[in-house]
CSV table of C-alpha atoms in Angstrom, one decimal:
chain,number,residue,atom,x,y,z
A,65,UNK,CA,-30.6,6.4,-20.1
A,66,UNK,CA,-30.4,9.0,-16.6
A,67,UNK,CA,-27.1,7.6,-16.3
A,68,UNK,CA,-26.1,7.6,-12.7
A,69,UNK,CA,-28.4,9.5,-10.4
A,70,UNK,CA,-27.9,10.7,-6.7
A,71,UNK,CA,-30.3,11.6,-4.5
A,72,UNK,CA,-30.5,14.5,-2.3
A,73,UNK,CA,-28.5,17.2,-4.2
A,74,UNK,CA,-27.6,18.8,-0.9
A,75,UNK,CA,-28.2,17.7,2.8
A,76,UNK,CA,-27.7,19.1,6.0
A,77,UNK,CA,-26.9,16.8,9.0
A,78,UNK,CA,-26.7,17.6,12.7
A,79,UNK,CA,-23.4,15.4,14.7
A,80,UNK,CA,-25.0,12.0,15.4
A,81,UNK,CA,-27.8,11.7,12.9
A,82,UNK,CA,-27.9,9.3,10.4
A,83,UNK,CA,-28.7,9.1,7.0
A,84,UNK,CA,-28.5,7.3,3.9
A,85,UNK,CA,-27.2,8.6,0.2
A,86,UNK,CA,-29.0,7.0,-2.5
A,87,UNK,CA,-27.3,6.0,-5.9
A,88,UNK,CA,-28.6,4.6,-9.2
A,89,UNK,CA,-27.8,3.6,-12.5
A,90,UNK,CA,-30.0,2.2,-15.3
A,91,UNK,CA,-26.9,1.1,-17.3
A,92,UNK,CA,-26.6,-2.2,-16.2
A,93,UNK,CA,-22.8,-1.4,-15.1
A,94,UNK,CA,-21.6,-4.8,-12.5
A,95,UNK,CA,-19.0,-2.1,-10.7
A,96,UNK,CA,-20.5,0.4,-8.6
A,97,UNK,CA,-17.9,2.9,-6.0
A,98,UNK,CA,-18.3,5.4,-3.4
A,99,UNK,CA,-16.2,8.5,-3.6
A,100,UNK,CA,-15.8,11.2,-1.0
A,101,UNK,CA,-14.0,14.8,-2.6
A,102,UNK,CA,-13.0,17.1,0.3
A,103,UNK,CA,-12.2,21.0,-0.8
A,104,UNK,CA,-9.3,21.1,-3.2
A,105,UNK,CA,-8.4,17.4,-2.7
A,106,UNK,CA,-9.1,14.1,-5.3
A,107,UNK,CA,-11.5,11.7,-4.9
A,108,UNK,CA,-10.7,9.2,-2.3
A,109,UNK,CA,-12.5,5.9,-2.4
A,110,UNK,CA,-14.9,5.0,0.8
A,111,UNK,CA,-16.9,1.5,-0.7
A,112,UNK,CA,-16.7,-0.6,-3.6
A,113,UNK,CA,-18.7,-3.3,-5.4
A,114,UNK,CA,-17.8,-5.5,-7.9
A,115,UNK,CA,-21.8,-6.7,-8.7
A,116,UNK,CA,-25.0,-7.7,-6.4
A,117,UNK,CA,-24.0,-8.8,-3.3
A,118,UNK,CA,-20.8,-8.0,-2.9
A,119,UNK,CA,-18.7,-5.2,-1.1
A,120,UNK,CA,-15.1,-4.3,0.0
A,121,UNK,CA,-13.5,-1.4,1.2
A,122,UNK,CA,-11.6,1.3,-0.1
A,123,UNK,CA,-9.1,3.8,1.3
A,124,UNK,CA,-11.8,5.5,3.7
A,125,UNK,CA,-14.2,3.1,5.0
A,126,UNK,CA,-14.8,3.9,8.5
A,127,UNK,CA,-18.5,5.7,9.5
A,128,UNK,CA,-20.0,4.0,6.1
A,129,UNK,CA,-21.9,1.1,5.4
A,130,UNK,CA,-23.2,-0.2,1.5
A,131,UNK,CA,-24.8,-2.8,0.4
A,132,UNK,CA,-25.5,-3.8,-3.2
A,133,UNK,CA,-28.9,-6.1,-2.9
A,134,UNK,CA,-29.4,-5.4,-6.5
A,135,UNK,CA,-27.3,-4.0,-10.1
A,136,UNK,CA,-29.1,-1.0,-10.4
A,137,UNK,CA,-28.6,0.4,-6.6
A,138,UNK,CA,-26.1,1.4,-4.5
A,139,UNK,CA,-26.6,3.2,-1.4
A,140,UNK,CA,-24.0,4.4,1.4
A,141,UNK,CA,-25.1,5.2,5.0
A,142,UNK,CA,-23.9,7.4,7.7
A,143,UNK,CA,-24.1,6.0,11.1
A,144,UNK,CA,-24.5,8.6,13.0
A,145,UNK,CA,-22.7,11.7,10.9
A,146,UNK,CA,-19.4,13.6,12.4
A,147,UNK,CA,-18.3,17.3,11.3
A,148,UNK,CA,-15.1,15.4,9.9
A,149,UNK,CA,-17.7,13.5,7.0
A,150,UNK,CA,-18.4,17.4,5.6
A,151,UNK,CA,-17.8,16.6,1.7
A,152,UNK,CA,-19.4,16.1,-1.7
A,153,UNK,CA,-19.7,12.4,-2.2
A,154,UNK,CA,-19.7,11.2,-5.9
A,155,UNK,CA,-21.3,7.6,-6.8
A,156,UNK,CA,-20.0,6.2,-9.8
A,157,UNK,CA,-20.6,3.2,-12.1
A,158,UNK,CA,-18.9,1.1,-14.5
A,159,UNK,CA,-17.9,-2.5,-16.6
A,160,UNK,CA,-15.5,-3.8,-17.7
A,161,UNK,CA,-14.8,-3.6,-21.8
A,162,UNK,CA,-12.4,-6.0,-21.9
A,163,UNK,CA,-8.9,-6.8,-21.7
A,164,UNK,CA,-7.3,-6.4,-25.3
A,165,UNK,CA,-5.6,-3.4,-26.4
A,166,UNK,CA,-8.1,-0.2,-27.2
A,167,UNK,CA,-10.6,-1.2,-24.4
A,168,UNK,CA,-11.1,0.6,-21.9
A,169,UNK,CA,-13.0,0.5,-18.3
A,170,UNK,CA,-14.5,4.1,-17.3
A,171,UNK,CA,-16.5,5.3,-14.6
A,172,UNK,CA,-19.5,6.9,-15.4
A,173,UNK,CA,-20.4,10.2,-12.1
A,174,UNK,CA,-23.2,11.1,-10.5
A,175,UNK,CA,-23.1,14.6,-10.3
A,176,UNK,CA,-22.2,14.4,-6.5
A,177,UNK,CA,-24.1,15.3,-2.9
A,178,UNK,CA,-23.1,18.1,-1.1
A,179,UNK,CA,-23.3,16.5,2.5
A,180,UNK,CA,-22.4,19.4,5.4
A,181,UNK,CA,-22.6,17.9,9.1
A,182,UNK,CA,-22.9,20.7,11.8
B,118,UNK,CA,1.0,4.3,2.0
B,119,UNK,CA,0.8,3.9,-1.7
B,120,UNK,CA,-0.5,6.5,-3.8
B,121,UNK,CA,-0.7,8.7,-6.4
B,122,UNK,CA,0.3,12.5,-6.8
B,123,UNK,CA,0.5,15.4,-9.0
B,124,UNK,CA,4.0,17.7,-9.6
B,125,UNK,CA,1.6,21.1,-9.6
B,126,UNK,CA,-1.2,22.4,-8.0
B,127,UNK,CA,-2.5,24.7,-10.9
B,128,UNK,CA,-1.3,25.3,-14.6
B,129,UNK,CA,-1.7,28.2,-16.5
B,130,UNK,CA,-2.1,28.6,-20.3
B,131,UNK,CA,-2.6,30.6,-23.2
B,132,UNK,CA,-5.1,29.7,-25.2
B,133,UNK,CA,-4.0,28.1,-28.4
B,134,UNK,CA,-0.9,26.4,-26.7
B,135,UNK,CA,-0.2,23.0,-25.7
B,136,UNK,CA,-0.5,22.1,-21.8
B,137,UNK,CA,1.3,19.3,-19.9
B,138,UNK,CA,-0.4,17.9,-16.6
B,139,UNK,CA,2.0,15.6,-14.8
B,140,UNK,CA,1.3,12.5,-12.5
B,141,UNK,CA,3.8,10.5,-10.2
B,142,UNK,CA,2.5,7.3,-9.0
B,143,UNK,CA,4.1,4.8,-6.5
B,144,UNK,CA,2.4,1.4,-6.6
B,145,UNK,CA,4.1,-0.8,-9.0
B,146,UNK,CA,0.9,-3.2,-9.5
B,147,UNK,CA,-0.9,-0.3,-11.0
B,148,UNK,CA,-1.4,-1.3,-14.8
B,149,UNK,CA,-4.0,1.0,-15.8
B,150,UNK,CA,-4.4,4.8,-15.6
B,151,UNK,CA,-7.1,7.3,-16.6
B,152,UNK,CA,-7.2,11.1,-16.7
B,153,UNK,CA,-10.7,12.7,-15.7
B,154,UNK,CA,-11.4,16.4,-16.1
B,155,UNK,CA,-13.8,17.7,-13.8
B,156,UNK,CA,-15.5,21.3,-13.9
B,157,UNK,CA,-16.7,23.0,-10.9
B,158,UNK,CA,-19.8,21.9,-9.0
B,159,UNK,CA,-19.8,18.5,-11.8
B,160,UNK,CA,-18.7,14.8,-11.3
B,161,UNK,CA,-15.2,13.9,-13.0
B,162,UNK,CA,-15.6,12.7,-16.6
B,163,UNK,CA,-13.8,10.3,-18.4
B,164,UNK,CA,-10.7,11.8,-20.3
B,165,UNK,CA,-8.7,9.2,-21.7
B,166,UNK,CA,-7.0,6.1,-20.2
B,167,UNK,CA,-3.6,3.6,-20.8
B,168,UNK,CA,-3.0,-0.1,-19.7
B,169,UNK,CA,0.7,-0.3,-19.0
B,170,UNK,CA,1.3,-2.7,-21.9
B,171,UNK,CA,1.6,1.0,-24.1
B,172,UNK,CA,3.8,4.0,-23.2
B,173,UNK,CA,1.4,6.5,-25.2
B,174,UNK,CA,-2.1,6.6,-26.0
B,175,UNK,CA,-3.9,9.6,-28.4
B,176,UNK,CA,-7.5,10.7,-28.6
B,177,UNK,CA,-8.8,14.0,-29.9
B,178,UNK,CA,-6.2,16.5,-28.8
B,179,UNK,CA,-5.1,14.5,-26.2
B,180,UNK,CA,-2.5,12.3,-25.7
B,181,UNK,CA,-1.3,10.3,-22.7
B,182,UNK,CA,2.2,9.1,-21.9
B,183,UNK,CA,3.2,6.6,-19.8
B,184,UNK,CA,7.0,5.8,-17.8
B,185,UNK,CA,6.6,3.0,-16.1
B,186,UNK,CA,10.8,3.2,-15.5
B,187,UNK,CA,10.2,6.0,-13.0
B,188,UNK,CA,5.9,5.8,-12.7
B,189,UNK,CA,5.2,8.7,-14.2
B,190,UNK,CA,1.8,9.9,-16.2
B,191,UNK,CA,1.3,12.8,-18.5
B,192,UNK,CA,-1.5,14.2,-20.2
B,193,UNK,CA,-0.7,16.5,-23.2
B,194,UNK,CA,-3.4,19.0,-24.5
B,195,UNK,CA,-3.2,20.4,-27.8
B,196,UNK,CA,-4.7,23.8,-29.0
B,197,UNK,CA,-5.6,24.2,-25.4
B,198,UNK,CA,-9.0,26.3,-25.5
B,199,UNK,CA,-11.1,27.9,-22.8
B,200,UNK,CA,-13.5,25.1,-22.3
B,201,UNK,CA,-10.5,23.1,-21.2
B,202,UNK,CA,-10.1,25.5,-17.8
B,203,UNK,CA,-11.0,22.8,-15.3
B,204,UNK,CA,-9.2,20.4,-12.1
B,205,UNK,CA,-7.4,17.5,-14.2
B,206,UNK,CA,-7.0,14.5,-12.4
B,207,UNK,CA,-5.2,11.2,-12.8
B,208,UNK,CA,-6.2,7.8,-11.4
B,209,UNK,CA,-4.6,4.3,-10.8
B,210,UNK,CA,-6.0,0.7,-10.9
B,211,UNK,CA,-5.3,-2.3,-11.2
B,212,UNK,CA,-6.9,-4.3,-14.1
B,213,UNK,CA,-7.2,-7.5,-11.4
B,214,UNK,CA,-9.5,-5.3,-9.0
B,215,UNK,CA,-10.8,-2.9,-12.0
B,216,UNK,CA,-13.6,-1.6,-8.9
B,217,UNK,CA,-10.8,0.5,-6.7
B,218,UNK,CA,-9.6,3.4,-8.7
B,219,UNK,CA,-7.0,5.7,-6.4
B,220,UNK,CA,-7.4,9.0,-8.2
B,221,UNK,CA,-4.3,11.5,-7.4
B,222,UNK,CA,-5.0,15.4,-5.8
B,223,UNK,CA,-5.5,17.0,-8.9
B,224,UNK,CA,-4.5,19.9,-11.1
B,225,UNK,CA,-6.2,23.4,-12.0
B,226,UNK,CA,-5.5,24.0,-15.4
B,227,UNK,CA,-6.5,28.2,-16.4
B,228,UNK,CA,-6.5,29.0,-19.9
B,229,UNK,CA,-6.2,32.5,-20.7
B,230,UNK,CA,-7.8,34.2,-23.5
């Protein structure tokens, strides 16, 4: 298994373009999630899904789109890109174990894209 | 708004001794946590993790403790060792919407030789 894979490692934006991150995973994982990670800051949540289909928000939603058309892909846009959306964005994947004692629900990272809007 | 924070920006430890990475968090409905560890220019990565049902969970040198009484999270490191030098941070979820994890700022743990 690649796990979860991002694609571009690094992009360069000019105010106003637009552009689309692309995220994969060939684990078959029903929750996929949208992270942004600004310089010495946590992760805060942009887009969520909880399987094909469907989306909600999370804590930073505005400027992004998702969709989820199918499990395996899960791929954010940038309307039209402002210096303030500068950041590493980290896709991440996961399911659901179970609900007895000892499980456990993780997320499995992409190793992040380095997104700088000028 | 609701959320969840760390008590300090950066630990620092001798190698060999035991850290303690602290977590406050302030939504009540939260009823599971996770710690990630995540090295520079890497996605986090999976430490450990509690439902609130338990007030202390241990892997392999790791242990997390739980007060739900005043919402707090720690995550104890034993035999701390230079491969554990990294941002530590802790997370909140609630098992109902297991797809919205709120992860707290983090904390830089250096371990000295």
């Amino acid at each position: 298994n690649a796990g979860v894979t991002q694609t571009p490692k690094f992009q360069v934006l000019k105010t106003g373009q637009s552009m689309t991150l692309q995220c994969a995973q060939d684990m078959n994982h029903e929750y996929m999630s949208w992270y942004r990670q600004d310089p010495g800051m946590g992760l805060r949540l942009i887009h969520y899904s909880v399987g094909a289909g469907i989306t909600d928000q999370g804590e930073v939603p505005n400027g992004y789109n998702v969709s989820r058309s199918t499990t395996e892909d899960f791929p954010l846009r940038l309307l039209s890109a402002a210096p303030s959306q500068t950041s590493v964005y980290f896709c991440a994947s996961s399911y659901d174990r179970g609900q007895g004692i000892g499980s456990s629900y993780e997320q499995y990272f992409g190793p992040g894209t380095r997104l700088t809007v000028t | 708004g609701e959320s969840v924070g760390l008590h300090l920006p950066t630990l620092s430890v001798q190698e060999g001794d035991n850290s303690i990475i602290n977590c406050a968090y302030s939504n009540s409905a939260s009823d599971y946590f996770i710690w990630y560890k995540q090295e520079s220019g890497k996605g986090p990565q999976f430490i450990i993790d509690i439902r609130s049902n338990m007030d202390k969970r241990q892997g392999q040198r790791v242990t997390v403790l739980l007060n739900k009484t005043v919402k707090h999270l720690s995550l104890q490191i034993a035999a701390t060792q230079p491969g554990d030098s990294a941002v530590y941070f802790c997370a909140e979820n609630s098992l109902s919407n297991t797809g919205k994890l709120i992860f707290g700022q983090g904390t830089t743990l250096q371990v000295k030789p």
